[in-house]
Amino acid sequence: MRGATLFSYSIPLESGTVLRDRRVKARNGLLVRLTESHREGWGEIAPLPGFSAETQSEAQFAAAGWLESWCQGEQPAESQLPSVAFGLSCALAELAGELPSAGNYDSAMLCTGDPDELFNRLHEQTRPVAKMKVGRYEPVRDGMMVNLLLEALPDLTLRLDANRQWSLEKALQFARFVSIELRPRIAFLEEPCRTPQESREFARQTRIALAWDESVREENYRPVAEPFLRTIVIKPMLTGSLTRIRALLAQAEQAGISAVISSSVESSLGLTQLARIAAWLTPSSLPGLDTLGLMQHQLERSWPGCSLALIPAGELEAVWQRWS
Ligand SMILES: [Mg+2]
């Protein structure tokens, strides 16, 4: 007998959290629990406003329809909505014992706010890797900051992300402030320019390695080798099922491009699953999952070493349920 529950959650975010130029006060989403023959599988379905095409109510409607069929013993096709396909595929993988329990809980450290605090945290790491958002302020400021960090911490590797904010000219202004000899320690710069074509030109002129993030989610994207492209960033919540993610990873590997599993600001339940997916499918690359610090509490499963309060799913509102 099969049963399923959808829980809805709303986790307050630290004040001042900004996602794609919007201040966001809470992260909302759904948890799904599947049960079958005394086994359980969990998943998270959390469209990210400003990034996902689907809304939470669309996701809930699609998930409920899928679950209704599944509970009746059918094997419904994957949802067309990436968040729904991803969350349900995780729950199914847990139920089938396919998602290994070991996780990669080391993550590229997200630089937010206070540079002194960042400095202290990076100093504690033996091979520090940090991720910094650029493109929000003046390119000159970003360039000086990057140069300063790389100079001050000789072991530091930086991942940068401009979210397609710069014109080619602004991107080049940024690079002018980063010494040529420090540039190889920029592991990659995600989507520096408004268009991939400008980003390619930027990389050609500056020799700074590129990563595609937004491009990966464009229709019909296929990883292919290109000059200066080092990495693709995969945000499973915005991409789709584990099957879809494994196909992308296989194509990337064939093309000689590395891949980084990255957060879409999931709850601790979703983040620990991403850490497990990273350990399983991208074992040689450090995931980008350092987003729990934006949240005021954890959900159902805790991230190792995280001291935020843990709220069990039982305290959440069940918005849809079928008993087994
Ligand atoms: Mg990005």
Short mmCIF file of C-alpha atoms and ligand atoms in Angstrom, two decimals:
data_model
loop_
_atom_site.label_atom_id
_atom_site.label_comp_id
_atom_site.label_asym_id
_atom_site.label_seq_id
_atom_site.Cartn_x
_atom_site.Cartn_y
_atom_site.Cartn_z
CA MET A 1 0.00 0.00 0.00
CA ARG A 2 1.20 3.46 -0.86
CA GLY A 3 0.62 6.70 1.01
CA ALA A 4 1.83 10.25 0.57
CA THR A 5 1.76 13.61 2.31
CA LEU A 6 2.58 17.10 1.10
CA PHE A 7 3.59 19.56 3.81
CA SER A 8 3.91 23.27 3.21
CA TYR A 9 6.56 25.34 4.92
CA SER A 10 7.60 28.96 5.26
CA ILE A 11 11.03 29.60 6.74
CA PRO A 12 11.89 33.18 7.74
CA LEU A 13 15.10 34.38 6.10
CA GLU A 14 17.71 36.63 7.65
CA SER A 15 16.75 40.24 7.15
CA GLY A 16 18.37 41.74 4.09
CA THR A 17 18.38 38.50 2.07
CA VAL A 18 18.34 39.49 -1.59
CA LEU A 19 17.55 37.11 -4.44
CA ARG A 20 17.84 38.53 -7.93
CA ASP A 21 17.45 42.14 -6.78
CA ARG A 22 14.45 41.41 -4.57
CA ARG A 23 14.44 41.45 -0.82
CA VAL A 24 12.94 38.16 0.33
CA LYS A 25 11.56 37.66 3.83
CA ALA A 26 10.75 33.95 3.75
CA ARG A 27 11.50 30.82 1.75
CA ASN A 28 8.32 28.92 1.00
CA GLY A 29 8.00 25.40 -0.34
CA LEU A 30 6.67 21.90 0.08
CA LEU A 31 8.04 18.70 1.53
CA VAL A 32 6.78 15.41 0.19
CA ARG A 33 6.78 12.12 2.08
CA LEU A 34 6.08 8.85 0.29
CA THR A 35 5.38 5.67 2.25
CA GLU A 36 5.23 2.12 0.96
CA SER A 37 5.53 -1.13 2.92
CA HIS A 38 6.83 0.63 6.05
CA ARG A 39 9.51 2.46 4.08
CA GLU A 40 9.67 6.23 3.61
CA GLY A 41 11.10 8.58 1.04
CA TRP A 42 11.30 12.35 1.34
CA GLY A 43 11.74 15.14 -1.13
CA GLU A 44 11.46 18.91 -1.36
CA ILE A 45 9.48 20.83 -3.97
CA ALA A 46 10.35 24.49 -3.70
CA PRO A 47 10.12 26.68 -6.81
CA LEU A 48 12.40 29.68 -6.34
CA PRO A 49 10.64 32.97 -7.09
CA GLY A 50 12.51 34.94 -9.74
CA PHE A 51 14.20 31.77 -11.01
CA SER A 52 11.57 29.03 -11.41
CA ALA A 53 8.94 29.40 -14.11
CA GLU A 54 6.34 27.63 -11.95
CA THR A 55 4.71 29.04 -8.82
CA GLN A 56 4.28 27.11 -5.61
CA SER A 57 0.53 26.68 -6.17
CA GLU A 58 1.17 25.29 -9.67
CA ALA A 59 3.77 22.95 -8.19
CA GLN A 60 1.39 21.83 -5.45
CA PHE A 61 -1.38 21.14 -7.96
CA ALA A 62 0.95 19.14 -10.22
CA ALA A 63 2.47 17.23 -7.30
CA ALA A 64 -0.94 16.32 -5.88
CA GLY A 65 -2.05 14.98 -9.27
CA TRP A 66 1.10 12.90 -9.59
CA LEU A 67 0.78 11.58 -6.02
CA GLU A 68 -2.87 10.67 -6.53
CA SER A 69 -1.90 8.36 -9.42
CA TRP A 70 1.14 7.02 -7.61
CA CYS A 71 -0.88 6.14 -4.52
CA GLN A 72 -3.22 4.14 -6.77
CA GLY A 73 -0.29 1.97 -7.80
CA GLU A 74 0.57 3.69 -11.08
CA GLN A 75 4.02 4.89 -12.21
CA PRO A 76 3.10 8.36 -13.48
CA ALA A 77 5.41 10.14 -15.93
CA GLU A 78 7.76 12.82 -14.61
CA SER A 79 6.17 16.22 -14.09
CA GLN A 80 7.05 18.90 -16.64
CA LEU A 81 7.68 21.29 -13.73
CA PRO A 82 11.36 21.02 -12.70
CA SER A 83 10.77 21.50 -8.96
CA VAL A 84 8.06 18.84 -8.89
CA ALA A 85 10.08 16.39 -10.99
CA PHE A 86 13.13 16.91 -8.79
CA GLY A 87 11.41 16.61 -5.40
CA LEU A 88 9.41 13.54 -6.39
CA SER A 89 12.46 11.85 -7.93
CA CYS A 90 14.37 12.34 -4.65
CA ALA A 91 11.50 10.87 -2.65
CA LEU A 92 11.30 7.88 -5.02
CA ALA A 93 15.10 7.42 -4.88
CA GLU A 94 15.03 7.39 -1.08
CA LEU A 95 12.15 4.97 -1.05
CA ALA A 96 14.04 2.63 -3.39
CA GLY A 97 17.27 3.01 -1.40
CA GLU A 98 19.01 4.49 -4.47
CA LEU A 99 20.16 7.78 -2.96
CA PRO A 100 23.30 6.99 -0.92
CA SER A 101 23.32 8.33 2.62
CA ALA A 102 26.88 9.73 2.59
CA GLY A 103 26.96 13.43 1.80
CA ASN A 104 29.52 16.05 0.82
CA TYR A 105 28.91 18.68 3.50
CA ASP A 106 31.93 20.80 2.56
CA SER A 107 30.82 23.67 0.48
CA ALA A 108 32.21 26.71 -1.25
CA MET A 109 31.76 29.42 1.36
CA LEU A 110 29.30 32.10 0.37
CA CYS A 111 30.64 35.61 0.87
CA THR A 112 27.79 37.66 2.24
CA GLY A 113 28.04 40.90 4.13
CA ASP A 114 30.82 41.33 6.64
CA PRO A 115 34.30 40.92 5.05
CA ASP A 116 35.97 40.53 8.48
CA GLU A 117 33.79 37.57 9.37
CA LEU A 118 34.41 36.03 5.97
CA PHE A 119 38.12 36.52 6.44
CA ASN A 120 38.05 34.69 9.77
CA ARG A 121 35.99 31.82 8.41
CA LEU A 122 38.28 31.43 5.39
CA HIS A 123 41.36 31.50 7.61
CA GLU A 124 40.08 28.40 9.39
CA GLN A 125 40.06 26.33 6.19
CA THR A 126 43.09 24.52 4.86
CA ARG A 127 42.13 24.87 1.18
CA PRO A 128 39.59 27.66 1.26
CA VAL A 129 37.11 28.02 -1.58
CA ALA A 130 34.73 30.95 -1.48
CA LYS A 131 31.90 32.03 -3.70
CA MET A 132 31.27 35.71 -4.26
CA LYS A 133 28.45 37.45 -6.07
CA VAL A 134 29.65 40.25 -8.30
CA GLY A 135 27.82 42.60 -10.64
CA ARG A 136 25.57 44.20 -8.03
CA TYR A 137 27.77 47.21 -7.42
CA GLU A 138 30.35 49.06 -9.46
CA PRO A 139 32.63 46.67 -11.39
CA VAL A 140 35.64 48.57 -10.05
CA ARG A 141 34.58 47.81 -6.46
CA ASP A 142 34.07 44.13 -7.29
CA GLY A 143 37.45 43.95 -9.00
CA MET A 144 39.24 45.57 -6.08
CA MET A 145 37.49 43.25 -3.60
CA VAL A 146 38.42 40.13 -5.56
CA ASN A 147 41.99 41.28 -5.93
CA LEU A 148 42.21 42.09 -2.21
CA LEU A 149 40.88 38.69 -1.14
CA LEU A 150 43.16 36.75 -3.47
CA GLU A 151 46.18 38.78 -2.38
CA ALA A 152 45.40 38.48 1.33
CA LEU A 153 44.74 34.72 1.27
CA PRO A 154 47.33 33.02 -0.95
CA ASP A 155 45.60 29.61 -0.72
CA LEU A 156 42.18 30.95 -1.59
CA THR A 157 40.32 29.85 -4.70
CA LEU A 158 37.38 32.04 -5.69
CA ARG A 159 34.20 31.21 -7.53
CA LEU A 160 32.50 34.31 -8.86
CA ASP A 161 29.00 34.80 -10.12
CA ALA A 162 27.80 37.85 -12.03
CA ASN A 163 24.34 36.50 -12.97
CA ARG A 164 24.57 38.12 -16.42
CA GLN A 165 24.66 41.60 -14.91
CA TRP A 166 27.50 43.15 -16.91
CA SER A 167 27.92 44.57 -20.36
CA LEU A 168 31.16 43.38 -21.94
CA GLU A 169 32.64 46.79 -21.18
CA LYS A 170 31.74 46.61 -17.47
CA ALA A 171 33.03 43.06 -17.21
CA LEU A 172 36.34 44.18 -18.70
CA GLN A 173 36.46 47.07 -16.22
CA PHE A 174 36.12 44.51 -13.43
CA ALA A 175 38.94 42.38 -14.81
CA ARG A 176 41.28 45.36 -15.10
CA PHE A 177 41.39 45.53 -11.30
CA VAL A 178 42.29 41.85 -10.89
CA SER A 179 46.02 41.26 -11.38
CA ILE A 180 46.80 38.90 -14.22
CA GLU A 181 48.86 36.62 -11.95
CA LEU A 182 45.91 36.23 -9.53
CA ARG A 183 43.37 35.34 -12.22
CA PRO A 184 44.19 31.60 -12.33
CA ARG A 185 42.88 31.38 -8.75
CA ILE A 186 39.45 32.39 -9.99
CA ALA A 187 38.11 28.85 -10.45
CA PHE A 188 35.41 30.31 -12.67
CA LEU A 189 33.21 33.32 -13.21
CA GLU A 190 29.58 32.39 -13.78
CA GLU A 191 27.83 34.18 -16.62
CA PRO A 192 29.73 37.50 -16.51
CA CYS A 193 27.79 39.18 -19.32
CA ARG A 194 24.27 39.73 -20.50
CA THR A 195 24.72 37.26 -23.32
CA PRO A 196 26.82 34.09 -23.58
CA GLN A 197 28.47 35.57 -26.66
CA GLU A 198 29.73 38.59 -24.67
CA SER A 199 30.83 36.26 -21.87
CA ARG A 200 32.90 34.22 -24.34
CA GLU A 201 34.54 37.40 -25.62
CA PHE A 202 35.25 38.47 -22.03
CA ALA A 203 36.94 35.13 -21.30
CA ARG A 204 38.96 35.32 -24.51
CA GLN A 205 40.30 38.75 -23.58
CA THR A 206 40.88 38.16 -19.86
CA ARG A 207 41.66 34.40 -19.71
CA ILE A 208 39.29 34.12 -16.77
CA ALA A 209 37.55 30.71 -16.82
CA LEU A 210 33.79 30.66 -17.41
CA ALA A 211 30.95 28.72 -15.91
CA TRP A 212 27.45 28.47 -17.30
CA ASP A 213 24.54 28.60 -14.88
CA GLU A 214 21.53 30.37 -16.45
CA SER A 215 22.60 28.96 -19.83
CA VAL A 216 22.29 25.40 -18.53
CA ARG A 217 18.60 25.99 -17.90
CA GLU A 218 17.85 27.28 -21.37
CA GLU A 219 15.78 25.02 -23.54
CA ASN A 220 17.78 22.50 -25.52
CA TYR A 221 21.03 23.29 -23.69
CA ARG A 222 23.61 20.53 -24.09
CA PRO A 223 27.05 20.68 -22.49
CA VAL A 224 29.68 20.96 -25.21
CA ALA A 225 33.36 21.80 -24.88
CA GLU A 226 34.21 25.40 -25.67
CA PRO A 227 37.29 27.52 -25.05
CA PHE A 228 37.49 28.84 -21.46
CA LEU A 229 34.38 26.99 -20.33
CA ARG A 230 35.41 25.09 -17.23
CA THR A 231 32.24 24.28 -15.34
CA ILE A 232 28.50 24.04 -15.47
CA VAL A 233 26.45 24.86 -12.40
CA ILE A 234 23.49 22.59 -11.85
CA LYS A 235 20.67 23.71 -9.60
CA PRO A 236 18.54 20.57 -9.41
CA MET A 237 15.43 22.40 -8.13
CA LEU A 238 15.44 24.46 -11.34
CA THR A 239 16.51 21.63 -13.62
CA GLY A 240 14.36 18.57 -13.07
CA SER A 241 14.47 14.93 -12.03
CA LEU A 242 17.52 12.99 -10.93
CA THR A 243 17.34 11.22 -14.31
CA ARG A 244 17.59 14.56 -16.12
CA ILE A 245 20.47 15.65 -13.86
CA ARG A 246 22.38 12.41 -14.42
CA ALA A 247 21.97 12.82 -18.19
CA LEU A 248 23.37 16.38 -18.02
CA LEU A 249 26.28 15.23 -15.86
CA ALA A 250 27.11 12.42 -18.29
CA GLN A 251 27.13 14.87 -21.21
CA ALA A 252 29.31 17.31 -19.26
CA GLU A 253 31.78 14.59 -18.40
CA GLN A 254 31.99 13.53 -22.01
CA ALA A 255 32.70 17.13 -22.99
CA GLY A 256 35.41 17.42 -20.31
CA ILE A 257 33.50 20.06 -18.35
CA SER A 258 33.26 19.85 -14.57
CA ALA A 259 29.93 20.26 -12.80
CA VAL A 260 28.95 21.83 -9.51
CA ILE A 261 25.74 20.92 -7.70
CA SER A 262 24.30 24.11 -6.30
CA SER A 263 21.56 25.23 -3.95
CA SER A 264 18.35 27.06 -4.80
CA VAL A 265 18.00 28.08 -1.14
CA GLU A 266 16.37 24.83 -0.08
CA SER A 267 15.51 23.96 3.51
CA SER A 268 17.95 21.78 5.45
CA LEU A 269 16.05 18.72 4.21
CA GLY A 270 16.61 19.61 0.57
CA LEU A 271 20.17 20.80 1.21
CA THR A 272 21.23 17.55 2.89
CA GLN A 273 19.82 15.69 -0.12
CA LEU A 274 21.83 17.94 -2.44
CA ALA A 275 24.94 17.16 -0.37
CA ARG A 276 24.22 13.45 -0.86
CA ILE A 277 23.59 13.93 -4.58
CA ALA A 278 26.89 15.82 -4.84
CA ALA A 279 28.81 13.05 -3.01
CA TRP A 280 27.16 10.47 -5.26
CA LEU A 281 27.21 12.10 -8.69
CA THR A 282 29.93 14.81 -8.59
CA PRO A 283 32.41 13.34 -6.07
CA SER A 284 35.39 15.35 -7.34
CA SER A 285 33.79 18.76 -7.12
CA LEU A 286 32.90 20.92 -4.17
CA PRO A 287 29.18 21.71 -4.16
CA GLY A 288 27.76 25.21 -3.67
CA LEU A 289 25.38 24.67 -0.78
CA ASP A 290 26.31 27.34 1.75
CA THR A 291 22.86 28.90 1.99
CA LEU A 292 21.53 27.55 5.29
CA GLY A 293 23.01 30.59 7.05
CA LEU A 294 20.32 32.69 5.35
CA MET A 295 17.60 30.80 7.23
CA GLN A 296 16.27 31.12 10.74
CA HIS A 297 15.61 27.42 11.29
CA GLN A 298 16.08 23.92 9.83
CA LEU A 299 13.40 21.47 8.72
CA GLU A 300 13.02 17.77 9.53
CA ARG A 301 16.68 16.85 8.94
CA SER A 302 19.64 18.76 10.23
CA TRP A 303 22.78 19.76 8.40
CA PRO A 304 25.83 18.35 10.22
CA GLY A 305 27.19 20.87 12.70
CA CYS A 306 24.41 23.41 12.16
CA SER A 307 23.09 24.87 15.39
CA LEU A 308 19.87 26.37 14.01
CA ALA A 309 16.66 25.07 15.60
CA LEU A 310 15.18 22.00 13.89
CA ILE A 311 11.44 21.94 13.19
CA PRO A 312 10.01 18.47 12.48
CA ALA A 313 7.69 18.07 9.50
CA GLY A 314 4.98 16.95 11.94
CA GLU A 315 4.64 20.58 13.01
CA LEU A 316 3.97 21.73 9.43
CA GLU A 317 0.62 22.01 7.75
CA ALA A 318 -0.23 18.93 5.68
CA VAL A 319 -1.80 20.40 2.54
CA TRP A 320 -2.49 17.05 0.83
CA GLN A 321 -2.59 13.52 2.16
CA ARG A 322 -3.49 9.92 1.24
CA TRP A 323 -3.08 7.28 3.91
CA SER A 324 -1.60 3.95 3.04
MG MG B 1 24.84 31.64 -10.81
#
